PDB file of C-alpha atoms in Angstrom:
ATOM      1  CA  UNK A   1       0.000   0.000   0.000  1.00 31.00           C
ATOM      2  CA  UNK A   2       1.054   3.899  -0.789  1.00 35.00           C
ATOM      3  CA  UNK A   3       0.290   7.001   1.105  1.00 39.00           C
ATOM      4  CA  UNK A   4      -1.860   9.451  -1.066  1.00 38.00           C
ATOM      5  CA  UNK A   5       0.395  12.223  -1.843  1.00 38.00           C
ATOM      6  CA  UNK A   6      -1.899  14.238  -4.601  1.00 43.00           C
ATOM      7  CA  UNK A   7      -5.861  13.427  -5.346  1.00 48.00           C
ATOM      8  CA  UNK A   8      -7.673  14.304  -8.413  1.00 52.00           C
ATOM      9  CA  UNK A   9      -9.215  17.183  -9.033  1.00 60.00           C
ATOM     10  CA  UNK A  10     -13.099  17.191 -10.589  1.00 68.00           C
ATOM     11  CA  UNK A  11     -12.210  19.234 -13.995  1.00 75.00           C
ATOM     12  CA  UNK A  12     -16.188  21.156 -15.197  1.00 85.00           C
ATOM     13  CA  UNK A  13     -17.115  19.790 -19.002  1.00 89.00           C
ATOM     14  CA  UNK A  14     -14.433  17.007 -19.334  1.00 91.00           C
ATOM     15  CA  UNK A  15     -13.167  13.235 -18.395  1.00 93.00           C
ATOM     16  CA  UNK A  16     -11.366  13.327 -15.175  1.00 89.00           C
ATOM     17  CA  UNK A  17     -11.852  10.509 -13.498  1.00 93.00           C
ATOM     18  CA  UNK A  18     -12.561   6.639 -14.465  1.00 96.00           C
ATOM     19  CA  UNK A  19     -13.248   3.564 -12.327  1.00 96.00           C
ATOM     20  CA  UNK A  20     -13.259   0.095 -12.886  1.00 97.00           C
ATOM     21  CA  UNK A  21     -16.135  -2.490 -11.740  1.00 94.00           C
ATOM     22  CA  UNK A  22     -14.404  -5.669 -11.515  1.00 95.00           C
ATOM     23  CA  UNK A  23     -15.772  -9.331 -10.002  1.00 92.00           C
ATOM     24  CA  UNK A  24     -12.623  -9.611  -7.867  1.00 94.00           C
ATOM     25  CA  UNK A  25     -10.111  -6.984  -6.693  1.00 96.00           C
ATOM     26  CA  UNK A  26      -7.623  -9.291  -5.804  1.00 96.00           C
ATOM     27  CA  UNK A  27      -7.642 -10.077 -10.106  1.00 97.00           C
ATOM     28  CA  UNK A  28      -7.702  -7.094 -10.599  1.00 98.00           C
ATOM     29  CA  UNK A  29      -5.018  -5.845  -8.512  1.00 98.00           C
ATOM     30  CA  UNK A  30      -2.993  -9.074 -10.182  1.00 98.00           C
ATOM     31  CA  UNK A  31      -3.753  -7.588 -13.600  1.00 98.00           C
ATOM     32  CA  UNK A  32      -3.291  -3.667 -13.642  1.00 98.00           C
ATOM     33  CA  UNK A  33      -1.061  -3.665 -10.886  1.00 98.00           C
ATOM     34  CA  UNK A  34       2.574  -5.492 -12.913  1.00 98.00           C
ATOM     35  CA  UNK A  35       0.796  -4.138 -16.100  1.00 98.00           C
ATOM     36  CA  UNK A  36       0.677  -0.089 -15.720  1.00 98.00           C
ATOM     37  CA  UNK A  37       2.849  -0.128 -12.628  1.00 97.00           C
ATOM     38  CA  UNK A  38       0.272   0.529 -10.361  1.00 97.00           C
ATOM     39  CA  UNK A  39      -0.162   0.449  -6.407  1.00 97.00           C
ATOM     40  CA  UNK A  40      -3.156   0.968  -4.500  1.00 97.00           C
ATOM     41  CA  UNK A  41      -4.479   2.331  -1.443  1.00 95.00           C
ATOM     42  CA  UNK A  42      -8.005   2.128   0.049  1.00 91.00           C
ATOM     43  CA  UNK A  43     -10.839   4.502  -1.087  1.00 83.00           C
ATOM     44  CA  UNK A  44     -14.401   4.962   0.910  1.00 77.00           C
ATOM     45  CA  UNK A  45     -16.413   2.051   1.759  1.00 73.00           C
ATOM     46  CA  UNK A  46     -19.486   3.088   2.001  1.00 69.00           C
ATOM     47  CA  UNK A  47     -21.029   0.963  -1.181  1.00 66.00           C
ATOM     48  CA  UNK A  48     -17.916  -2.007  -0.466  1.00 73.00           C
ATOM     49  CA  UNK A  49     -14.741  -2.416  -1.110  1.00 85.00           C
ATOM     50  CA  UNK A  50     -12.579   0.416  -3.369  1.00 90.00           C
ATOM     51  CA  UNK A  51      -9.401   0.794  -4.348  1.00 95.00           C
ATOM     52  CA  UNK A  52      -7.558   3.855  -5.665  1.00 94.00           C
ATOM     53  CA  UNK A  53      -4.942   3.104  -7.978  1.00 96.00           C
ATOM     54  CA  UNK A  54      -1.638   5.530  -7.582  1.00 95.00           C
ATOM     55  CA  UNK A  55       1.256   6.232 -10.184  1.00 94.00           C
ATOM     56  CA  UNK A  56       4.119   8.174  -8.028  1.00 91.00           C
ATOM     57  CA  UNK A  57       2.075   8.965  -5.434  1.00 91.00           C
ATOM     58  CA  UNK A  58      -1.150  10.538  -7.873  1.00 91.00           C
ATOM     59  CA  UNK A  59      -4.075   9.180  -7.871  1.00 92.00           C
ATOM     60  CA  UNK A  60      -5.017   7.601 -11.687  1.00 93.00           C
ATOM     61  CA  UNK A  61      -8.286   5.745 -11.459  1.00 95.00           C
ATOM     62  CA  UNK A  62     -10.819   3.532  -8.531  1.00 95.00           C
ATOM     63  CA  UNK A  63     -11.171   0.479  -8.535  1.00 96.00           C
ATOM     64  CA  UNK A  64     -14.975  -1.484  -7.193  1.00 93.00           C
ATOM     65  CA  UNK A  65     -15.822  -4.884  -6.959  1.00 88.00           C
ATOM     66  CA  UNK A  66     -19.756  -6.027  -8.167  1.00 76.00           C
ATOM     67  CA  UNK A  67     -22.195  -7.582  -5.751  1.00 68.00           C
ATOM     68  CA  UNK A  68     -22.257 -11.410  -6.412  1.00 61.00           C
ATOM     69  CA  UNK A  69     -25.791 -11.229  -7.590  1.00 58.00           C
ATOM     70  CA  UNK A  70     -25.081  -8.555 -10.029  1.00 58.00           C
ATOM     71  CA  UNK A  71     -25.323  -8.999 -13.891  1.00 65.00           C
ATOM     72  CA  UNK A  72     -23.452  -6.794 -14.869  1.00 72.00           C
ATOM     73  CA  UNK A  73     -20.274  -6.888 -17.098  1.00 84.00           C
ATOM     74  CA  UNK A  74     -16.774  -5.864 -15.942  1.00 91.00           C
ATOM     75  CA  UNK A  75     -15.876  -2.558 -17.355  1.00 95.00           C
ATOM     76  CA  UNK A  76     -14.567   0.821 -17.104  1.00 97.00           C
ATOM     77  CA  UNK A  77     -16.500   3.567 -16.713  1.00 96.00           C
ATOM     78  CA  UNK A  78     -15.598   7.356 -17.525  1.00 97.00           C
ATOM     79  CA  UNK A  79     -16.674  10.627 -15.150  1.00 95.00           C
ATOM     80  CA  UNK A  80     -16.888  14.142 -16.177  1.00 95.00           C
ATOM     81  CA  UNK A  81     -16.567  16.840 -14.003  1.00 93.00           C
ATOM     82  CA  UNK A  82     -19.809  19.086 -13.518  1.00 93.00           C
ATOM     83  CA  UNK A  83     -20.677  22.139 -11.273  1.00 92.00           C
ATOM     84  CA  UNK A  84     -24.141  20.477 -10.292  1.00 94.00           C
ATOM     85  CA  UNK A  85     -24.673  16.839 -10.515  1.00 94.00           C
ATOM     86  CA  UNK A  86     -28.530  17.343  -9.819  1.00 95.00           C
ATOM     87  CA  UNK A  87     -29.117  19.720 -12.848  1.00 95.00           C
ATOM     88  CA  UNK A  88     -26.657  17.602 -15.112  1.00 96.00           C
ATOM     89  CA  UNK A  89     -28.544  14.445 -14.000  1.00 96.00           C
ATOM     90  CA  UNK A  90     -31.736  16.723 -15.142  1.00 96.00           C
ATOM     91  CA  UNK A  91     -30.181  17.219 -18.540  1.00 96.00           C
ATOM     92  CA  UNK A  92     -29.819  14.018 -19.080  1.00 97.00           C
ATOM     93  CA  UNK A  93     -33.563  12.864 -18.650  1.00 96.00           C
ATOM     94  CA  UNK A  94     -34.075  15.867 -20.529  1.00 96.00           C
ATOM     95  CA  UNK A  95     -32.500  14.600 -22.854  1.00 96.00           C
ATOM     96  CA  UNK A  96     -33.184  10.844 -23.775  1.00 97.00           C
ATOM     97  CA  UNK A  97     -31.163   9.922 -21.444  1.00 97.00           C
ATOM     98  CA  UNK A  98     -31.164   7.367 -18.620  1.00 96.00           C
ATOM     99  CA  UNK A  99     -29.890   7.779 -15.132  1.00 95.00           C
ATOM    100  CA  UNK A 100     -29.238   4.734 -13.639  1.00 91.00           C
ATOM    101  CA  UNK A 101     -27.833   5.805  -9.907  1.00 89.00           C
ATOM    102  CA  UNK A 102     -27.969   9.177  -7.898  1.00 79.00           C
ATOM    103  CA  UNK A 103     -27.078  11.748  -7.703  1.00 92.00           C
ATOM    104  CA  UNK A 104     -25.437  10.549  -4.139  1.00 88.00           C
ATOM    105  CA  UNK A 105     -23.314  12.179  -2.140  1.00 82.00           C
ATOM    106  CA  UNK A 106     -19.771  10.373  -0.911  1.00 76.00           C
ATOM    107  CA  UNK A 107     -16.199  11.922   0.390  1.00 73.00           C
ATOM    108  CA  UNK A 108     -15.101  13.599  -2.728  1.00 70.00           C
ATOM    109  CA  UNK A 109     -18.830  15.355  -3.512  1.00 79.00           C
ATOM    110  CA  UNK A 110     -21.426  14.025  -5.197  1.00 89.00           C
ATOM    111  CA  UNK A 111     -21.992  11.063  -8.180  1.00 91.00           C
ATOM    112  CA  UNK A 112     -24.185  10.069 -10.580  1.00 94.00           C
ATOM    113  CA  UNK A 113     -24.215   7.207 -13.384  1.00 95.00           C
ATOM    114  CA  UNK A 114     -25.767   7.824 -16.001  1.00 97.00           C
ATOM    115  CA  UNK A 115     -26.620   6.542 -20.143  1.00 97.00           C
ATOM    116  CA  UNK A 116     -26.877   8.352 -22.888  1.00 98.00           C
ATOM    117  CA  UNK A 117     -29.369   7.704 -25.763  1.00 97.00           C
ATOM    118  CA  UNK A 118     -27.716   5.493 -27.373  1.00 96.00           C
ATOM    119  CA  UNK A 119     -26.569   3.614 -24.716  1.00 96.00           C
ATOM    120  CA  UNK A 120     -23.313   4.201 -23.787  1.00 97.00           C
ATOM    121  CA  UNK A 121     -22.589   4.794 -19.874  1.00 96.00           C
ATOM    122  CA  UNK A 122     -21.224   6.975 -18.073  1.00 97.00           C
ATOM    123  CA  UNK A 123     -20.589   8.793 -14.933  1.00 96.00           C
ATOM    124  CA  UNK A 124     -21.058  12.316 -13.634  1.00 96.00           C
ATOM    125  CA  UNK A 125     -18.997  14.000 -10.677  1.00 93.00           C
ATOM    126  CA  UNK A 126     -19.784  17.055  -8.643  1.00 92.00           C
ATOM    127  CA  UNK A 127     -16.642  18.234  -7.008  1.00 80.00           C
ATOM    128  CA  UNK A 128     -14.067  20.648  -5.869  1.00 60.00           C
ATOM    129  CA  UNK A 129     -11.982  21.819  -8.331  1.00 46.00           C
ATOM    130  CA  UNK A 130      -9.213  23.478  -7.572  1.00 37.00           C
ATOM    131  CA  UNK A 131      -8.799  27.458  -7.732  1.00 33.00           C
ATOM    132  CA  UNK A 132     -12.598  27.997  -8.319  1.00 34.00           C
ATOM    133  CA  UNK A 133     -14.224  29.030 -11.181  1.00 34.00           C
ATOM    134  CA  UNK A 134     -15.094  27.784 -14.618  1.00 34.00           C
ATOM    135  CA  UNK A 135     -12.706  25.300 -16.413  1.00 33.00           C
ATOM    136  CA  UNK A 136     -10.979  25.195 -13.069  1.00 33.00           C
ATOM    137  CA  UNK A 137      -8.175  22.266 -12.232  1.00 35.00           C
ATOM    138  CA  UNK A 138      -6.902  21.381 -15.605  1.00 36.00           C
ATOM    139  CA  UNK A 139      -6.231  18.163 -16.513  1.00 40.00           C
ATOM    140  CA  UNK A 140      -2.430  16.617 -15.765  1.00 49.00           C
ATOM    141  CA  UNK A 141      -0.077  15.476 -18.708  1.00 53.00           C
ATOM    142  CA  UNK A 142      -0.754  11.767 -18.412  1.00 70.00           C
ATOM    143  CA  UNK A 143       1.889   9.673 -16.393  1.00 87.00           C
ATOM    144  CA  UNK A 144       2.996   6.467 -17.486  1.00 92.00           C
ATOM    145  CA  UNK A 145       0.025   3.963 -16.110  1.00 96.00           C
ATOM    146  CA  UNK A 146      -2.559   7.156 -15.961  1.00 94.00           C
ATOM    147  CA  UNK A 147      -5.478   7.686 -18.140  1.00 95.00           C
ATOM    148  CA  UNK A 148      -4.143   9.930 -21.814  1.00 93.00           C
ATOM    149  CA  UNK A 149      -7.043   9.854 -23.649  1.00 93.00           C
ATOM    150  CA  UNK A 150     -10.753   9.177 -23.223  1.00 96.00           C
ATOM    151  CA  UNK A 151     -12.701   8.281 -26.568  1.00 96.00           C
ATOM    152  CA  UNK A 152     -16.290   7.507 -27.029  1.00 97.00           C
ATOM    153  CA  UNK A 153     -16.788   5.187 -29.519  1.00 97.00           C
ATOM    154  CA  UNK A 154     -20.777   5.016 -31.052  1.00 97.00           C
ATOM    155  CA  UNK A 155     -22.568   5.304 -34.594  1.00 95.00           C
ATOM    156  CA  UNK A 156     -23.728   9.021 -34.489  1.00 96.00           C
ATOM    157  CA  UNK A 157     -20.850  11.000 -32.759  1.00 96.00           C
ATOM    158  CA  UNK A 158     -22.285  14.611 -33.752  1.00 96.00           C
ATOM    159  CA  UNK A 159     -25.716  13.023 -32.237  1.00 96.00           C
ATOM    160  CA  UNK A 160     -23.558  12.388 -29.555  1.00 97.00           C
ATOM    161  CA  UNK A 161     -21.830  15.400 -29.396  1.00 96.00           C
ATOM    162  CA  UNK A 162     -24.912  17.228 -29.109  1.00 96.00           C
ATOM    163  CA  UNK A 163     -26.768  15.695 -26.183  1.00 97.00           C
ATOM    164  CA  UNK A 164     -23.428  15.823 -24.131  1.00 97.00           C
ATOM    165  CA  UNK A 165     -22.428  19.176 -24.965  1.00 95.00           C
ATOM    166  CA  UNK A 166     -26.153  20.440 -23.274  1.00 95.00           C
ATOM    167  CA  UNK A 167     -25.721  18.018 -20.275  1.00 96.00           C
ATOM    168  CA  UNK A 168     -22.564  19.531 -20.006  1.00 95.00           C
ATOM    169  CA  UNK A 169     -22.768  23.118 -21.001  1.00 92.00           C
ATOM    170  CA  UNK A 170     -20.080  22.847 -23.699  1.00 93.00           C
ATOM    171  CA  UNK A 171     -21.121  26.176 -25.377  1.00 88.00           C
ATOM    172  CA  UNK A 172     -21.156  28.158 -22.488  1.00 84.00           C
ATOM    173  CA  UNK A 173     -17.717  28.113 -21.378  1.00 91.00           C
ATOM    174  CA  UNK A 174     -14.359  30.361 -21.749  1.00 88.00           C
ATOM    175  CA  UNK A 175     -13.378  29.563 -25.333  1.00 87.00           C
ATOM    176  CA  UNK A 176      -9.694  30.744 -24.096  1.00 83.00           C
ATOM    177  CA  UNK A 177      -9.652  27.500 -21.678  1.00 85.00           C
ATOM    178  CA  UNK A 178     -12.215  24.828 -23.331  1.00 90.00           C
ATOM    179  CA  UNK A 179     -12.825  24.088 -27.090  1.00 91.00           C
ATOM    180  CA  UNK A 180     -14.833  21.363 -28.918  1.00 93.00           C
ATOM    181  CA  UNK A 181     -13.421  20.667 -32.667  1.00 93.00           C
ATOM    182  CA  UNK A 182     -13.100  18.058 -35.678  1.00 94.00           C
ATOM    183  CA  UNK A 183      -9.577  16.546 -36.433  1.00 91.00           C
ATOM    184  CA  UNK A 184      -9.232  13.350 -37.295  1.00 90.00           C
ATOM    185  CA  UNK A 185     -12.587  12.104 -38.134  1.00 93.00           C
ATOM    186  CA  UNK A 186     -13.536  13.162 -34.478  1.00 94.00           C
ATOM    187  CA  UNK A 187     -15.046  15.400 -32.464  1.00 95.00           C
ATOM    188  CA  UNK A 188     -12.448  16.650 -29.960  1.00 95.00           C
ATOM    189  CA  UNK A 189     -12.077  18.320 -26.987  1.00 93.00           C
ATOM    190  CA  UNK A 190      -9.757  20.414 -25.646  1.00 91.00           C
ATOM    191  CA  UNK A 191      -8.330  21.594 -22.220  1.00 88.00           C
ATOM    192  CA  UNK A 192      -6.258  24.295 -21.034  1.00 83.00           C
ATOM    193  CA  UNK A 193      -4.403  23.887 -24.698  1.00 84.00           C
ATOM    194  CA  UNK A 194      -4.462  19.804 -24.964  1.00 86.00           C
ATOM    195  CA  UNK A 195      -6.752  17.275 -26.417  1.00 89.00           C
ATOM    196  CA  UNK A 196      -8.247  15.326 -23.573  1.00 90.00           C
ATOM    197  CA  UNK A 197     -11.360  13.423 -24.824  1.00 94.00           C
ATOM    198  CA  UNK A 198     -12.946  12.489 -28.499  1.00 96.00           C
ATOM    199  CA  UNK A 199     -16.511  11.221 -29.829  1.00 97.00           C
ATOM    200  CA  UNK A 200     -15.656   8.902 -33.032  1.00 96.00           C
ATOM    201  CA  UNK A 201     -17.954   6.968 -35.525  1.00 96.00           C
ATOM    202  CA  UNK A 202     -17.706   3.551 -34.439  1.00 92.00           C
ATOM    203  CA  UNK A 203     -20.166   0.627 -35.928  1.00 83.00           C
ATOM    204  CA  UNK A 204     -19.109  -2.375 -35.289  1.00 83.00           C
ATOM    205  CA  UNK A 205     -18.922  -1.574 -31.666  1.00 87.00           C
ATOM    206  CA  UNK A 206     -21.998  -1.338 -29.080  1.00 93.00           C
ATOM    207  CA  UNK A 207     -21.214   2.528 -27.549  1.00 96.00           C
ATOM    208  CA  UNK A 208     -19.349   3.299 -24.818  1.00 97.00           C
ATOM    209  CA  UNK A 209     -16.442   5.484 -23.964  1.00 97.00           C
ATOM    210  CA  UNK A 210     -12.742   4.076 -23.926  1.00 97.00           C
ATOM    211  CA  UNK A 211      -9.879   4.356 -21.296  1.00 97.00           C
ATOM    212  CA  UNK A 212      -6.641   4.650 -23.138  1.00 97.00           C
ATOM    213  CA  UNK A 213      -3.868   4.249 -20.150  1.00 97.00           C
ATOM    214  CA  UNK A 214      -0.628   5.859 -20.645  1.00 96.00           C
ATOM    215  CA  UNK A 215       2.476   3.568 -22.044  1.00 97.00           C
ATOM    216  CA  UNK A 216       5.934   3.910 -22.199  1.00 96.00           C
ATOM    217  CA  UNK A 217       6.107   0.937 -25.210  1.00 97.00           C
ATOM    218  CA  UNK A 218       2.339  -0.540 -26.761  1.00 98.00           C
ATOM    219  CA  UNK A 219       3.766  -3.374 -28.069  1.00 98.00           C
ATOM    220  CA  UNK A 220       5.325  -4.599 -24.865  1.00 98.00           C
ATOM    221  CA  UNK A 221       2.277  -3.757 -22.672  1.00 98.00           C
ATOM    222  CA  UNK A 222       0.431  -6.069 -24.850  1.00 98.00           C
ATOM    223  CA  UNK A 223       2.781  -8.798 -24.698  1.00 98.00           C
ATOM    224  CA  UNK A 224       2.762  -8.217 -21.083  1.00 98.00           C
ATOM    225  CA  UNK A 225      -1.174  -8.158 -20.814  1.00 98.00           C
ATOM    226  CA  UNK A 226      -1.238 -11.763 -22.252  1.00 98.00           C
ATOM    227  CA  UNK A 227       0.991 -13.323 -19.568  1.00 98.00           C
ATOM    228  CA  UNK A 228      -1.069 -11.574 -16.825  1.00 98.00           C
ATOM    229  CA  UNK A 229      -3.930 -13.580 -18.322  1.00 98.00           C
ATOM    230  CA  UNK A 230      -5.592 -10.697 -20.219  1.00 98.00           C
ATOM    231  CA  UNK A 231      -5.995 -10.919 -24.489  1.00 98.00           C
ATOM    232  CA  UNK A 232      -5.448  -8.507 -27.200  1.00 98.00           C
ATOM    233  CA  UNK A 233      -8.191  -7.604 -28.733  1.00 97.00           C
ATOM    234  CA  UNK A 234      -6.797  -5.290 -31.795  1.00 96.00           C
ATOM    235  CA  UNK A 235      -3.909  -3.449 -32.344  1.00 91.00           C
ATOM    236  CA  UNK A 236      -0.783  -2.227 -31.619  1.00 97.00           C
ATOM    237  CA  UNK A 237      -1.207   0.022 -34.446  1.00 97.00           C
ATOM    238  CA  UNK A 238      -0.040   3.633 -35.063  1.00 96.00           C
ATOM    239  CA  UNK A 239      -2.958   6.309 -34.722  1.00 92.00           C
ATOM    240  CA  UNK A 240      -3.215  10.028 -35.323  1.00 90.00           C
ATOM    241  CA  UNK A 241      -2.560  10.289 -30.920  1.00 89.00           C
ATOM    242  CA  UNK A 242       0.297   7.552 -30.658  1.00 94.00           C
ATOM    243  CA  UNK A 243       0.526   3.977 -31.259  1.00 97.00           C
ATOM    244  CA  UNK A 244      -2.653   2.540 -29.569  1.00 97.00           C
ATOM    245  CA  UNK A 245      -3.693  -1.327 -28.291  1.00 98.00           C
ATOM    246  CA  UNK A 246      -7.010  -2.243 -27.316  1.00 98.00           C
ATOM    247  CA  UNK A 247      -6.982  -4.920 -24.341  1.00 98.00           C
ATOM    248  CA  UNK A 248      -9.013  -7.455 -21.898  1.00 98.00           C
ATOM    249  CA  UNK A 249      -8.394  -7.746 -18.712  1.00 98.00           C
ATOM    250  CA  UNK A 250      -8.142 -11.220 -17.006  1.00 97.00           C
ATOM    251  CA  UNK A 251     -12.073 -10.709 -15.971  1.00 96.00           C
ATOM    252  CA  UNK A 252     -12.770  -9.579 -19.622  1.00 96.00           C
ATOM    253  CA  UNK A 253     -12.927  -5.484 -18.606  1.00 96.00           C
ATOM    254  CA  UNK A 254     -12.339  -3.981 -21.713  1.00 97.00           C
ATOM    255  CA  UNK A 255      -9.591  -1.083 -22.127  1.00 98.00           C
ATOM    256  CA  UNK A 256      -6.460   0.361 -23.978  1.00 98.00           C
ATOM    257  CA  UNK A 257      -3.259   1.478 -24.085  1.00 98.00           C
ATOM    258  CA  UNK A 258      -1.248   4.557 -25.816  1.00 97.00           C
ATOM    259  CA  UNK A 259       2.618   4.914 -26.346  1.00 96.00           C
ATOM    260  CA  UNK A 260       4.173   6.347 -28.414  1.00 94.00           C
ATOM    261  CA  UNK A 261       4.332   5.952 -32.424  1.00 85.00           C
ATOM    262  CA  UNK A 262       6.729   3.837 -33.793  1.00 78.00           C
TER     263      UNK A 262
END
């Protein structure tokens, strides 16, 4: 176990935060731990067990395990940052879509989980960020073993793109600090000056959004994955961010990692 030395800070309109739902901690802890160099310290207990995952002493991601009688699947599952999780979670009934827990309040402020119309999940996260204000507690430059890139994959990403960007007021905000655009056959956006999420036609997929963990070599975390008991399910292959794998887990959770090009 680490000490926490740095906790993550709820960034308005964007990713910043992800959490895995996994049968058994222990596996995961197996997995993810050897694989992205984690170590992990306990979170709040309030709905079971959790896990934070830390990279040099930062907090990267949570980790839950699933009631026994539960059906569903193991997988990631990406927050964004809001002001108010009660009118978000409005906006999203508002809006076609589903929400499927909370808002509730726990340590770090308040949650919600939530679907969108097309049936990709998702959480939302009502929290301090630091400094106050709008766009307020930027996003870090990934770490090695930290989320880089969040991507929703789906079949309509402008439909998308427009029901998140009125849950999550992406029009209203500082232009100079947040910034939605195309580039490369996705809609991106954009940070404090860096790409930090993307919505991306995707068919052959059923929707949901993608972690992309931070690697120092693709090809070797892949080979690594398989000996932890995990597969690879496409890749490594160069993209327009870096050269990109897309994993399982030993549970079947799944995920990917980013490195660079090669």
């Amino acid at each position: 176990m680490v000490e926490r030395t740095a906790t993550v800070r709820c960034v308005p309109a964007v990713p910043c935060w992800v959490g895995l739902t996994a049968r058994s901690l222990a596996a995961a802890q197996d997995f993810y731990g050897p694989l992205l160099g984690w170590e992990f310290t306990p979170g709040p207990d309030r709905w079971g067990r959790y896990l934070r995952a830390v990279v040099d002493g930062v907090e990267v991601a949570g980790l839950s395990e699933l009631a026994t009688d539960w059906e569903r699947p193991v997988a990631w599952t990406t927050y964004f940052g809001i002001e108010s999780a009660d009118r978000a979670a409005d906006g999203v009934r508002e809006r076609g879509g589903t929400l499927a827990v909370g808002p509730l309040a726990f340590d770090a402020g308040r949650v919600a989980l939530a679907a969108d119309p097309f049936g990709a999940t998702f959480g939302i996260w009502e929290g301090d960020a630091q400094g106050g204000g709008d766009g307020a507690g930027t996003p870090r430059p990934a770490l090695p073993g930290a989320p880089a890139w969040i991507e929703l994959r789906t079949a309509d990403p402008f439909a998308a793109a427009l029901f998140y960007g009125e849950v999550f007021r992406w029009d209203g905000r500082d232009p100079a600090r947040f910034e939605v655009r195309y580039e490369h056959e996705r809609v991106v956006l954009r940070s404090e000056d860096r790409s930090v999420a993307a919505l991306r036609a995707a068919k052959d997929l059923a929707p949901h959004w993608e972690v992309f963990f931070a690697v120092a070599d693709t090809d070797g975390a892949a080979r690594r994955a398989a000996r932890l008991g995990g597969r690879v399910l496409d890749g490594p292959a160069d993209s327009p961010y870096g050269r990109v794998a897309r994993l399982a887990d030993a549970e079947g959770g799944h995920f990917s990692v980013l490195g660079p090009a090669i």
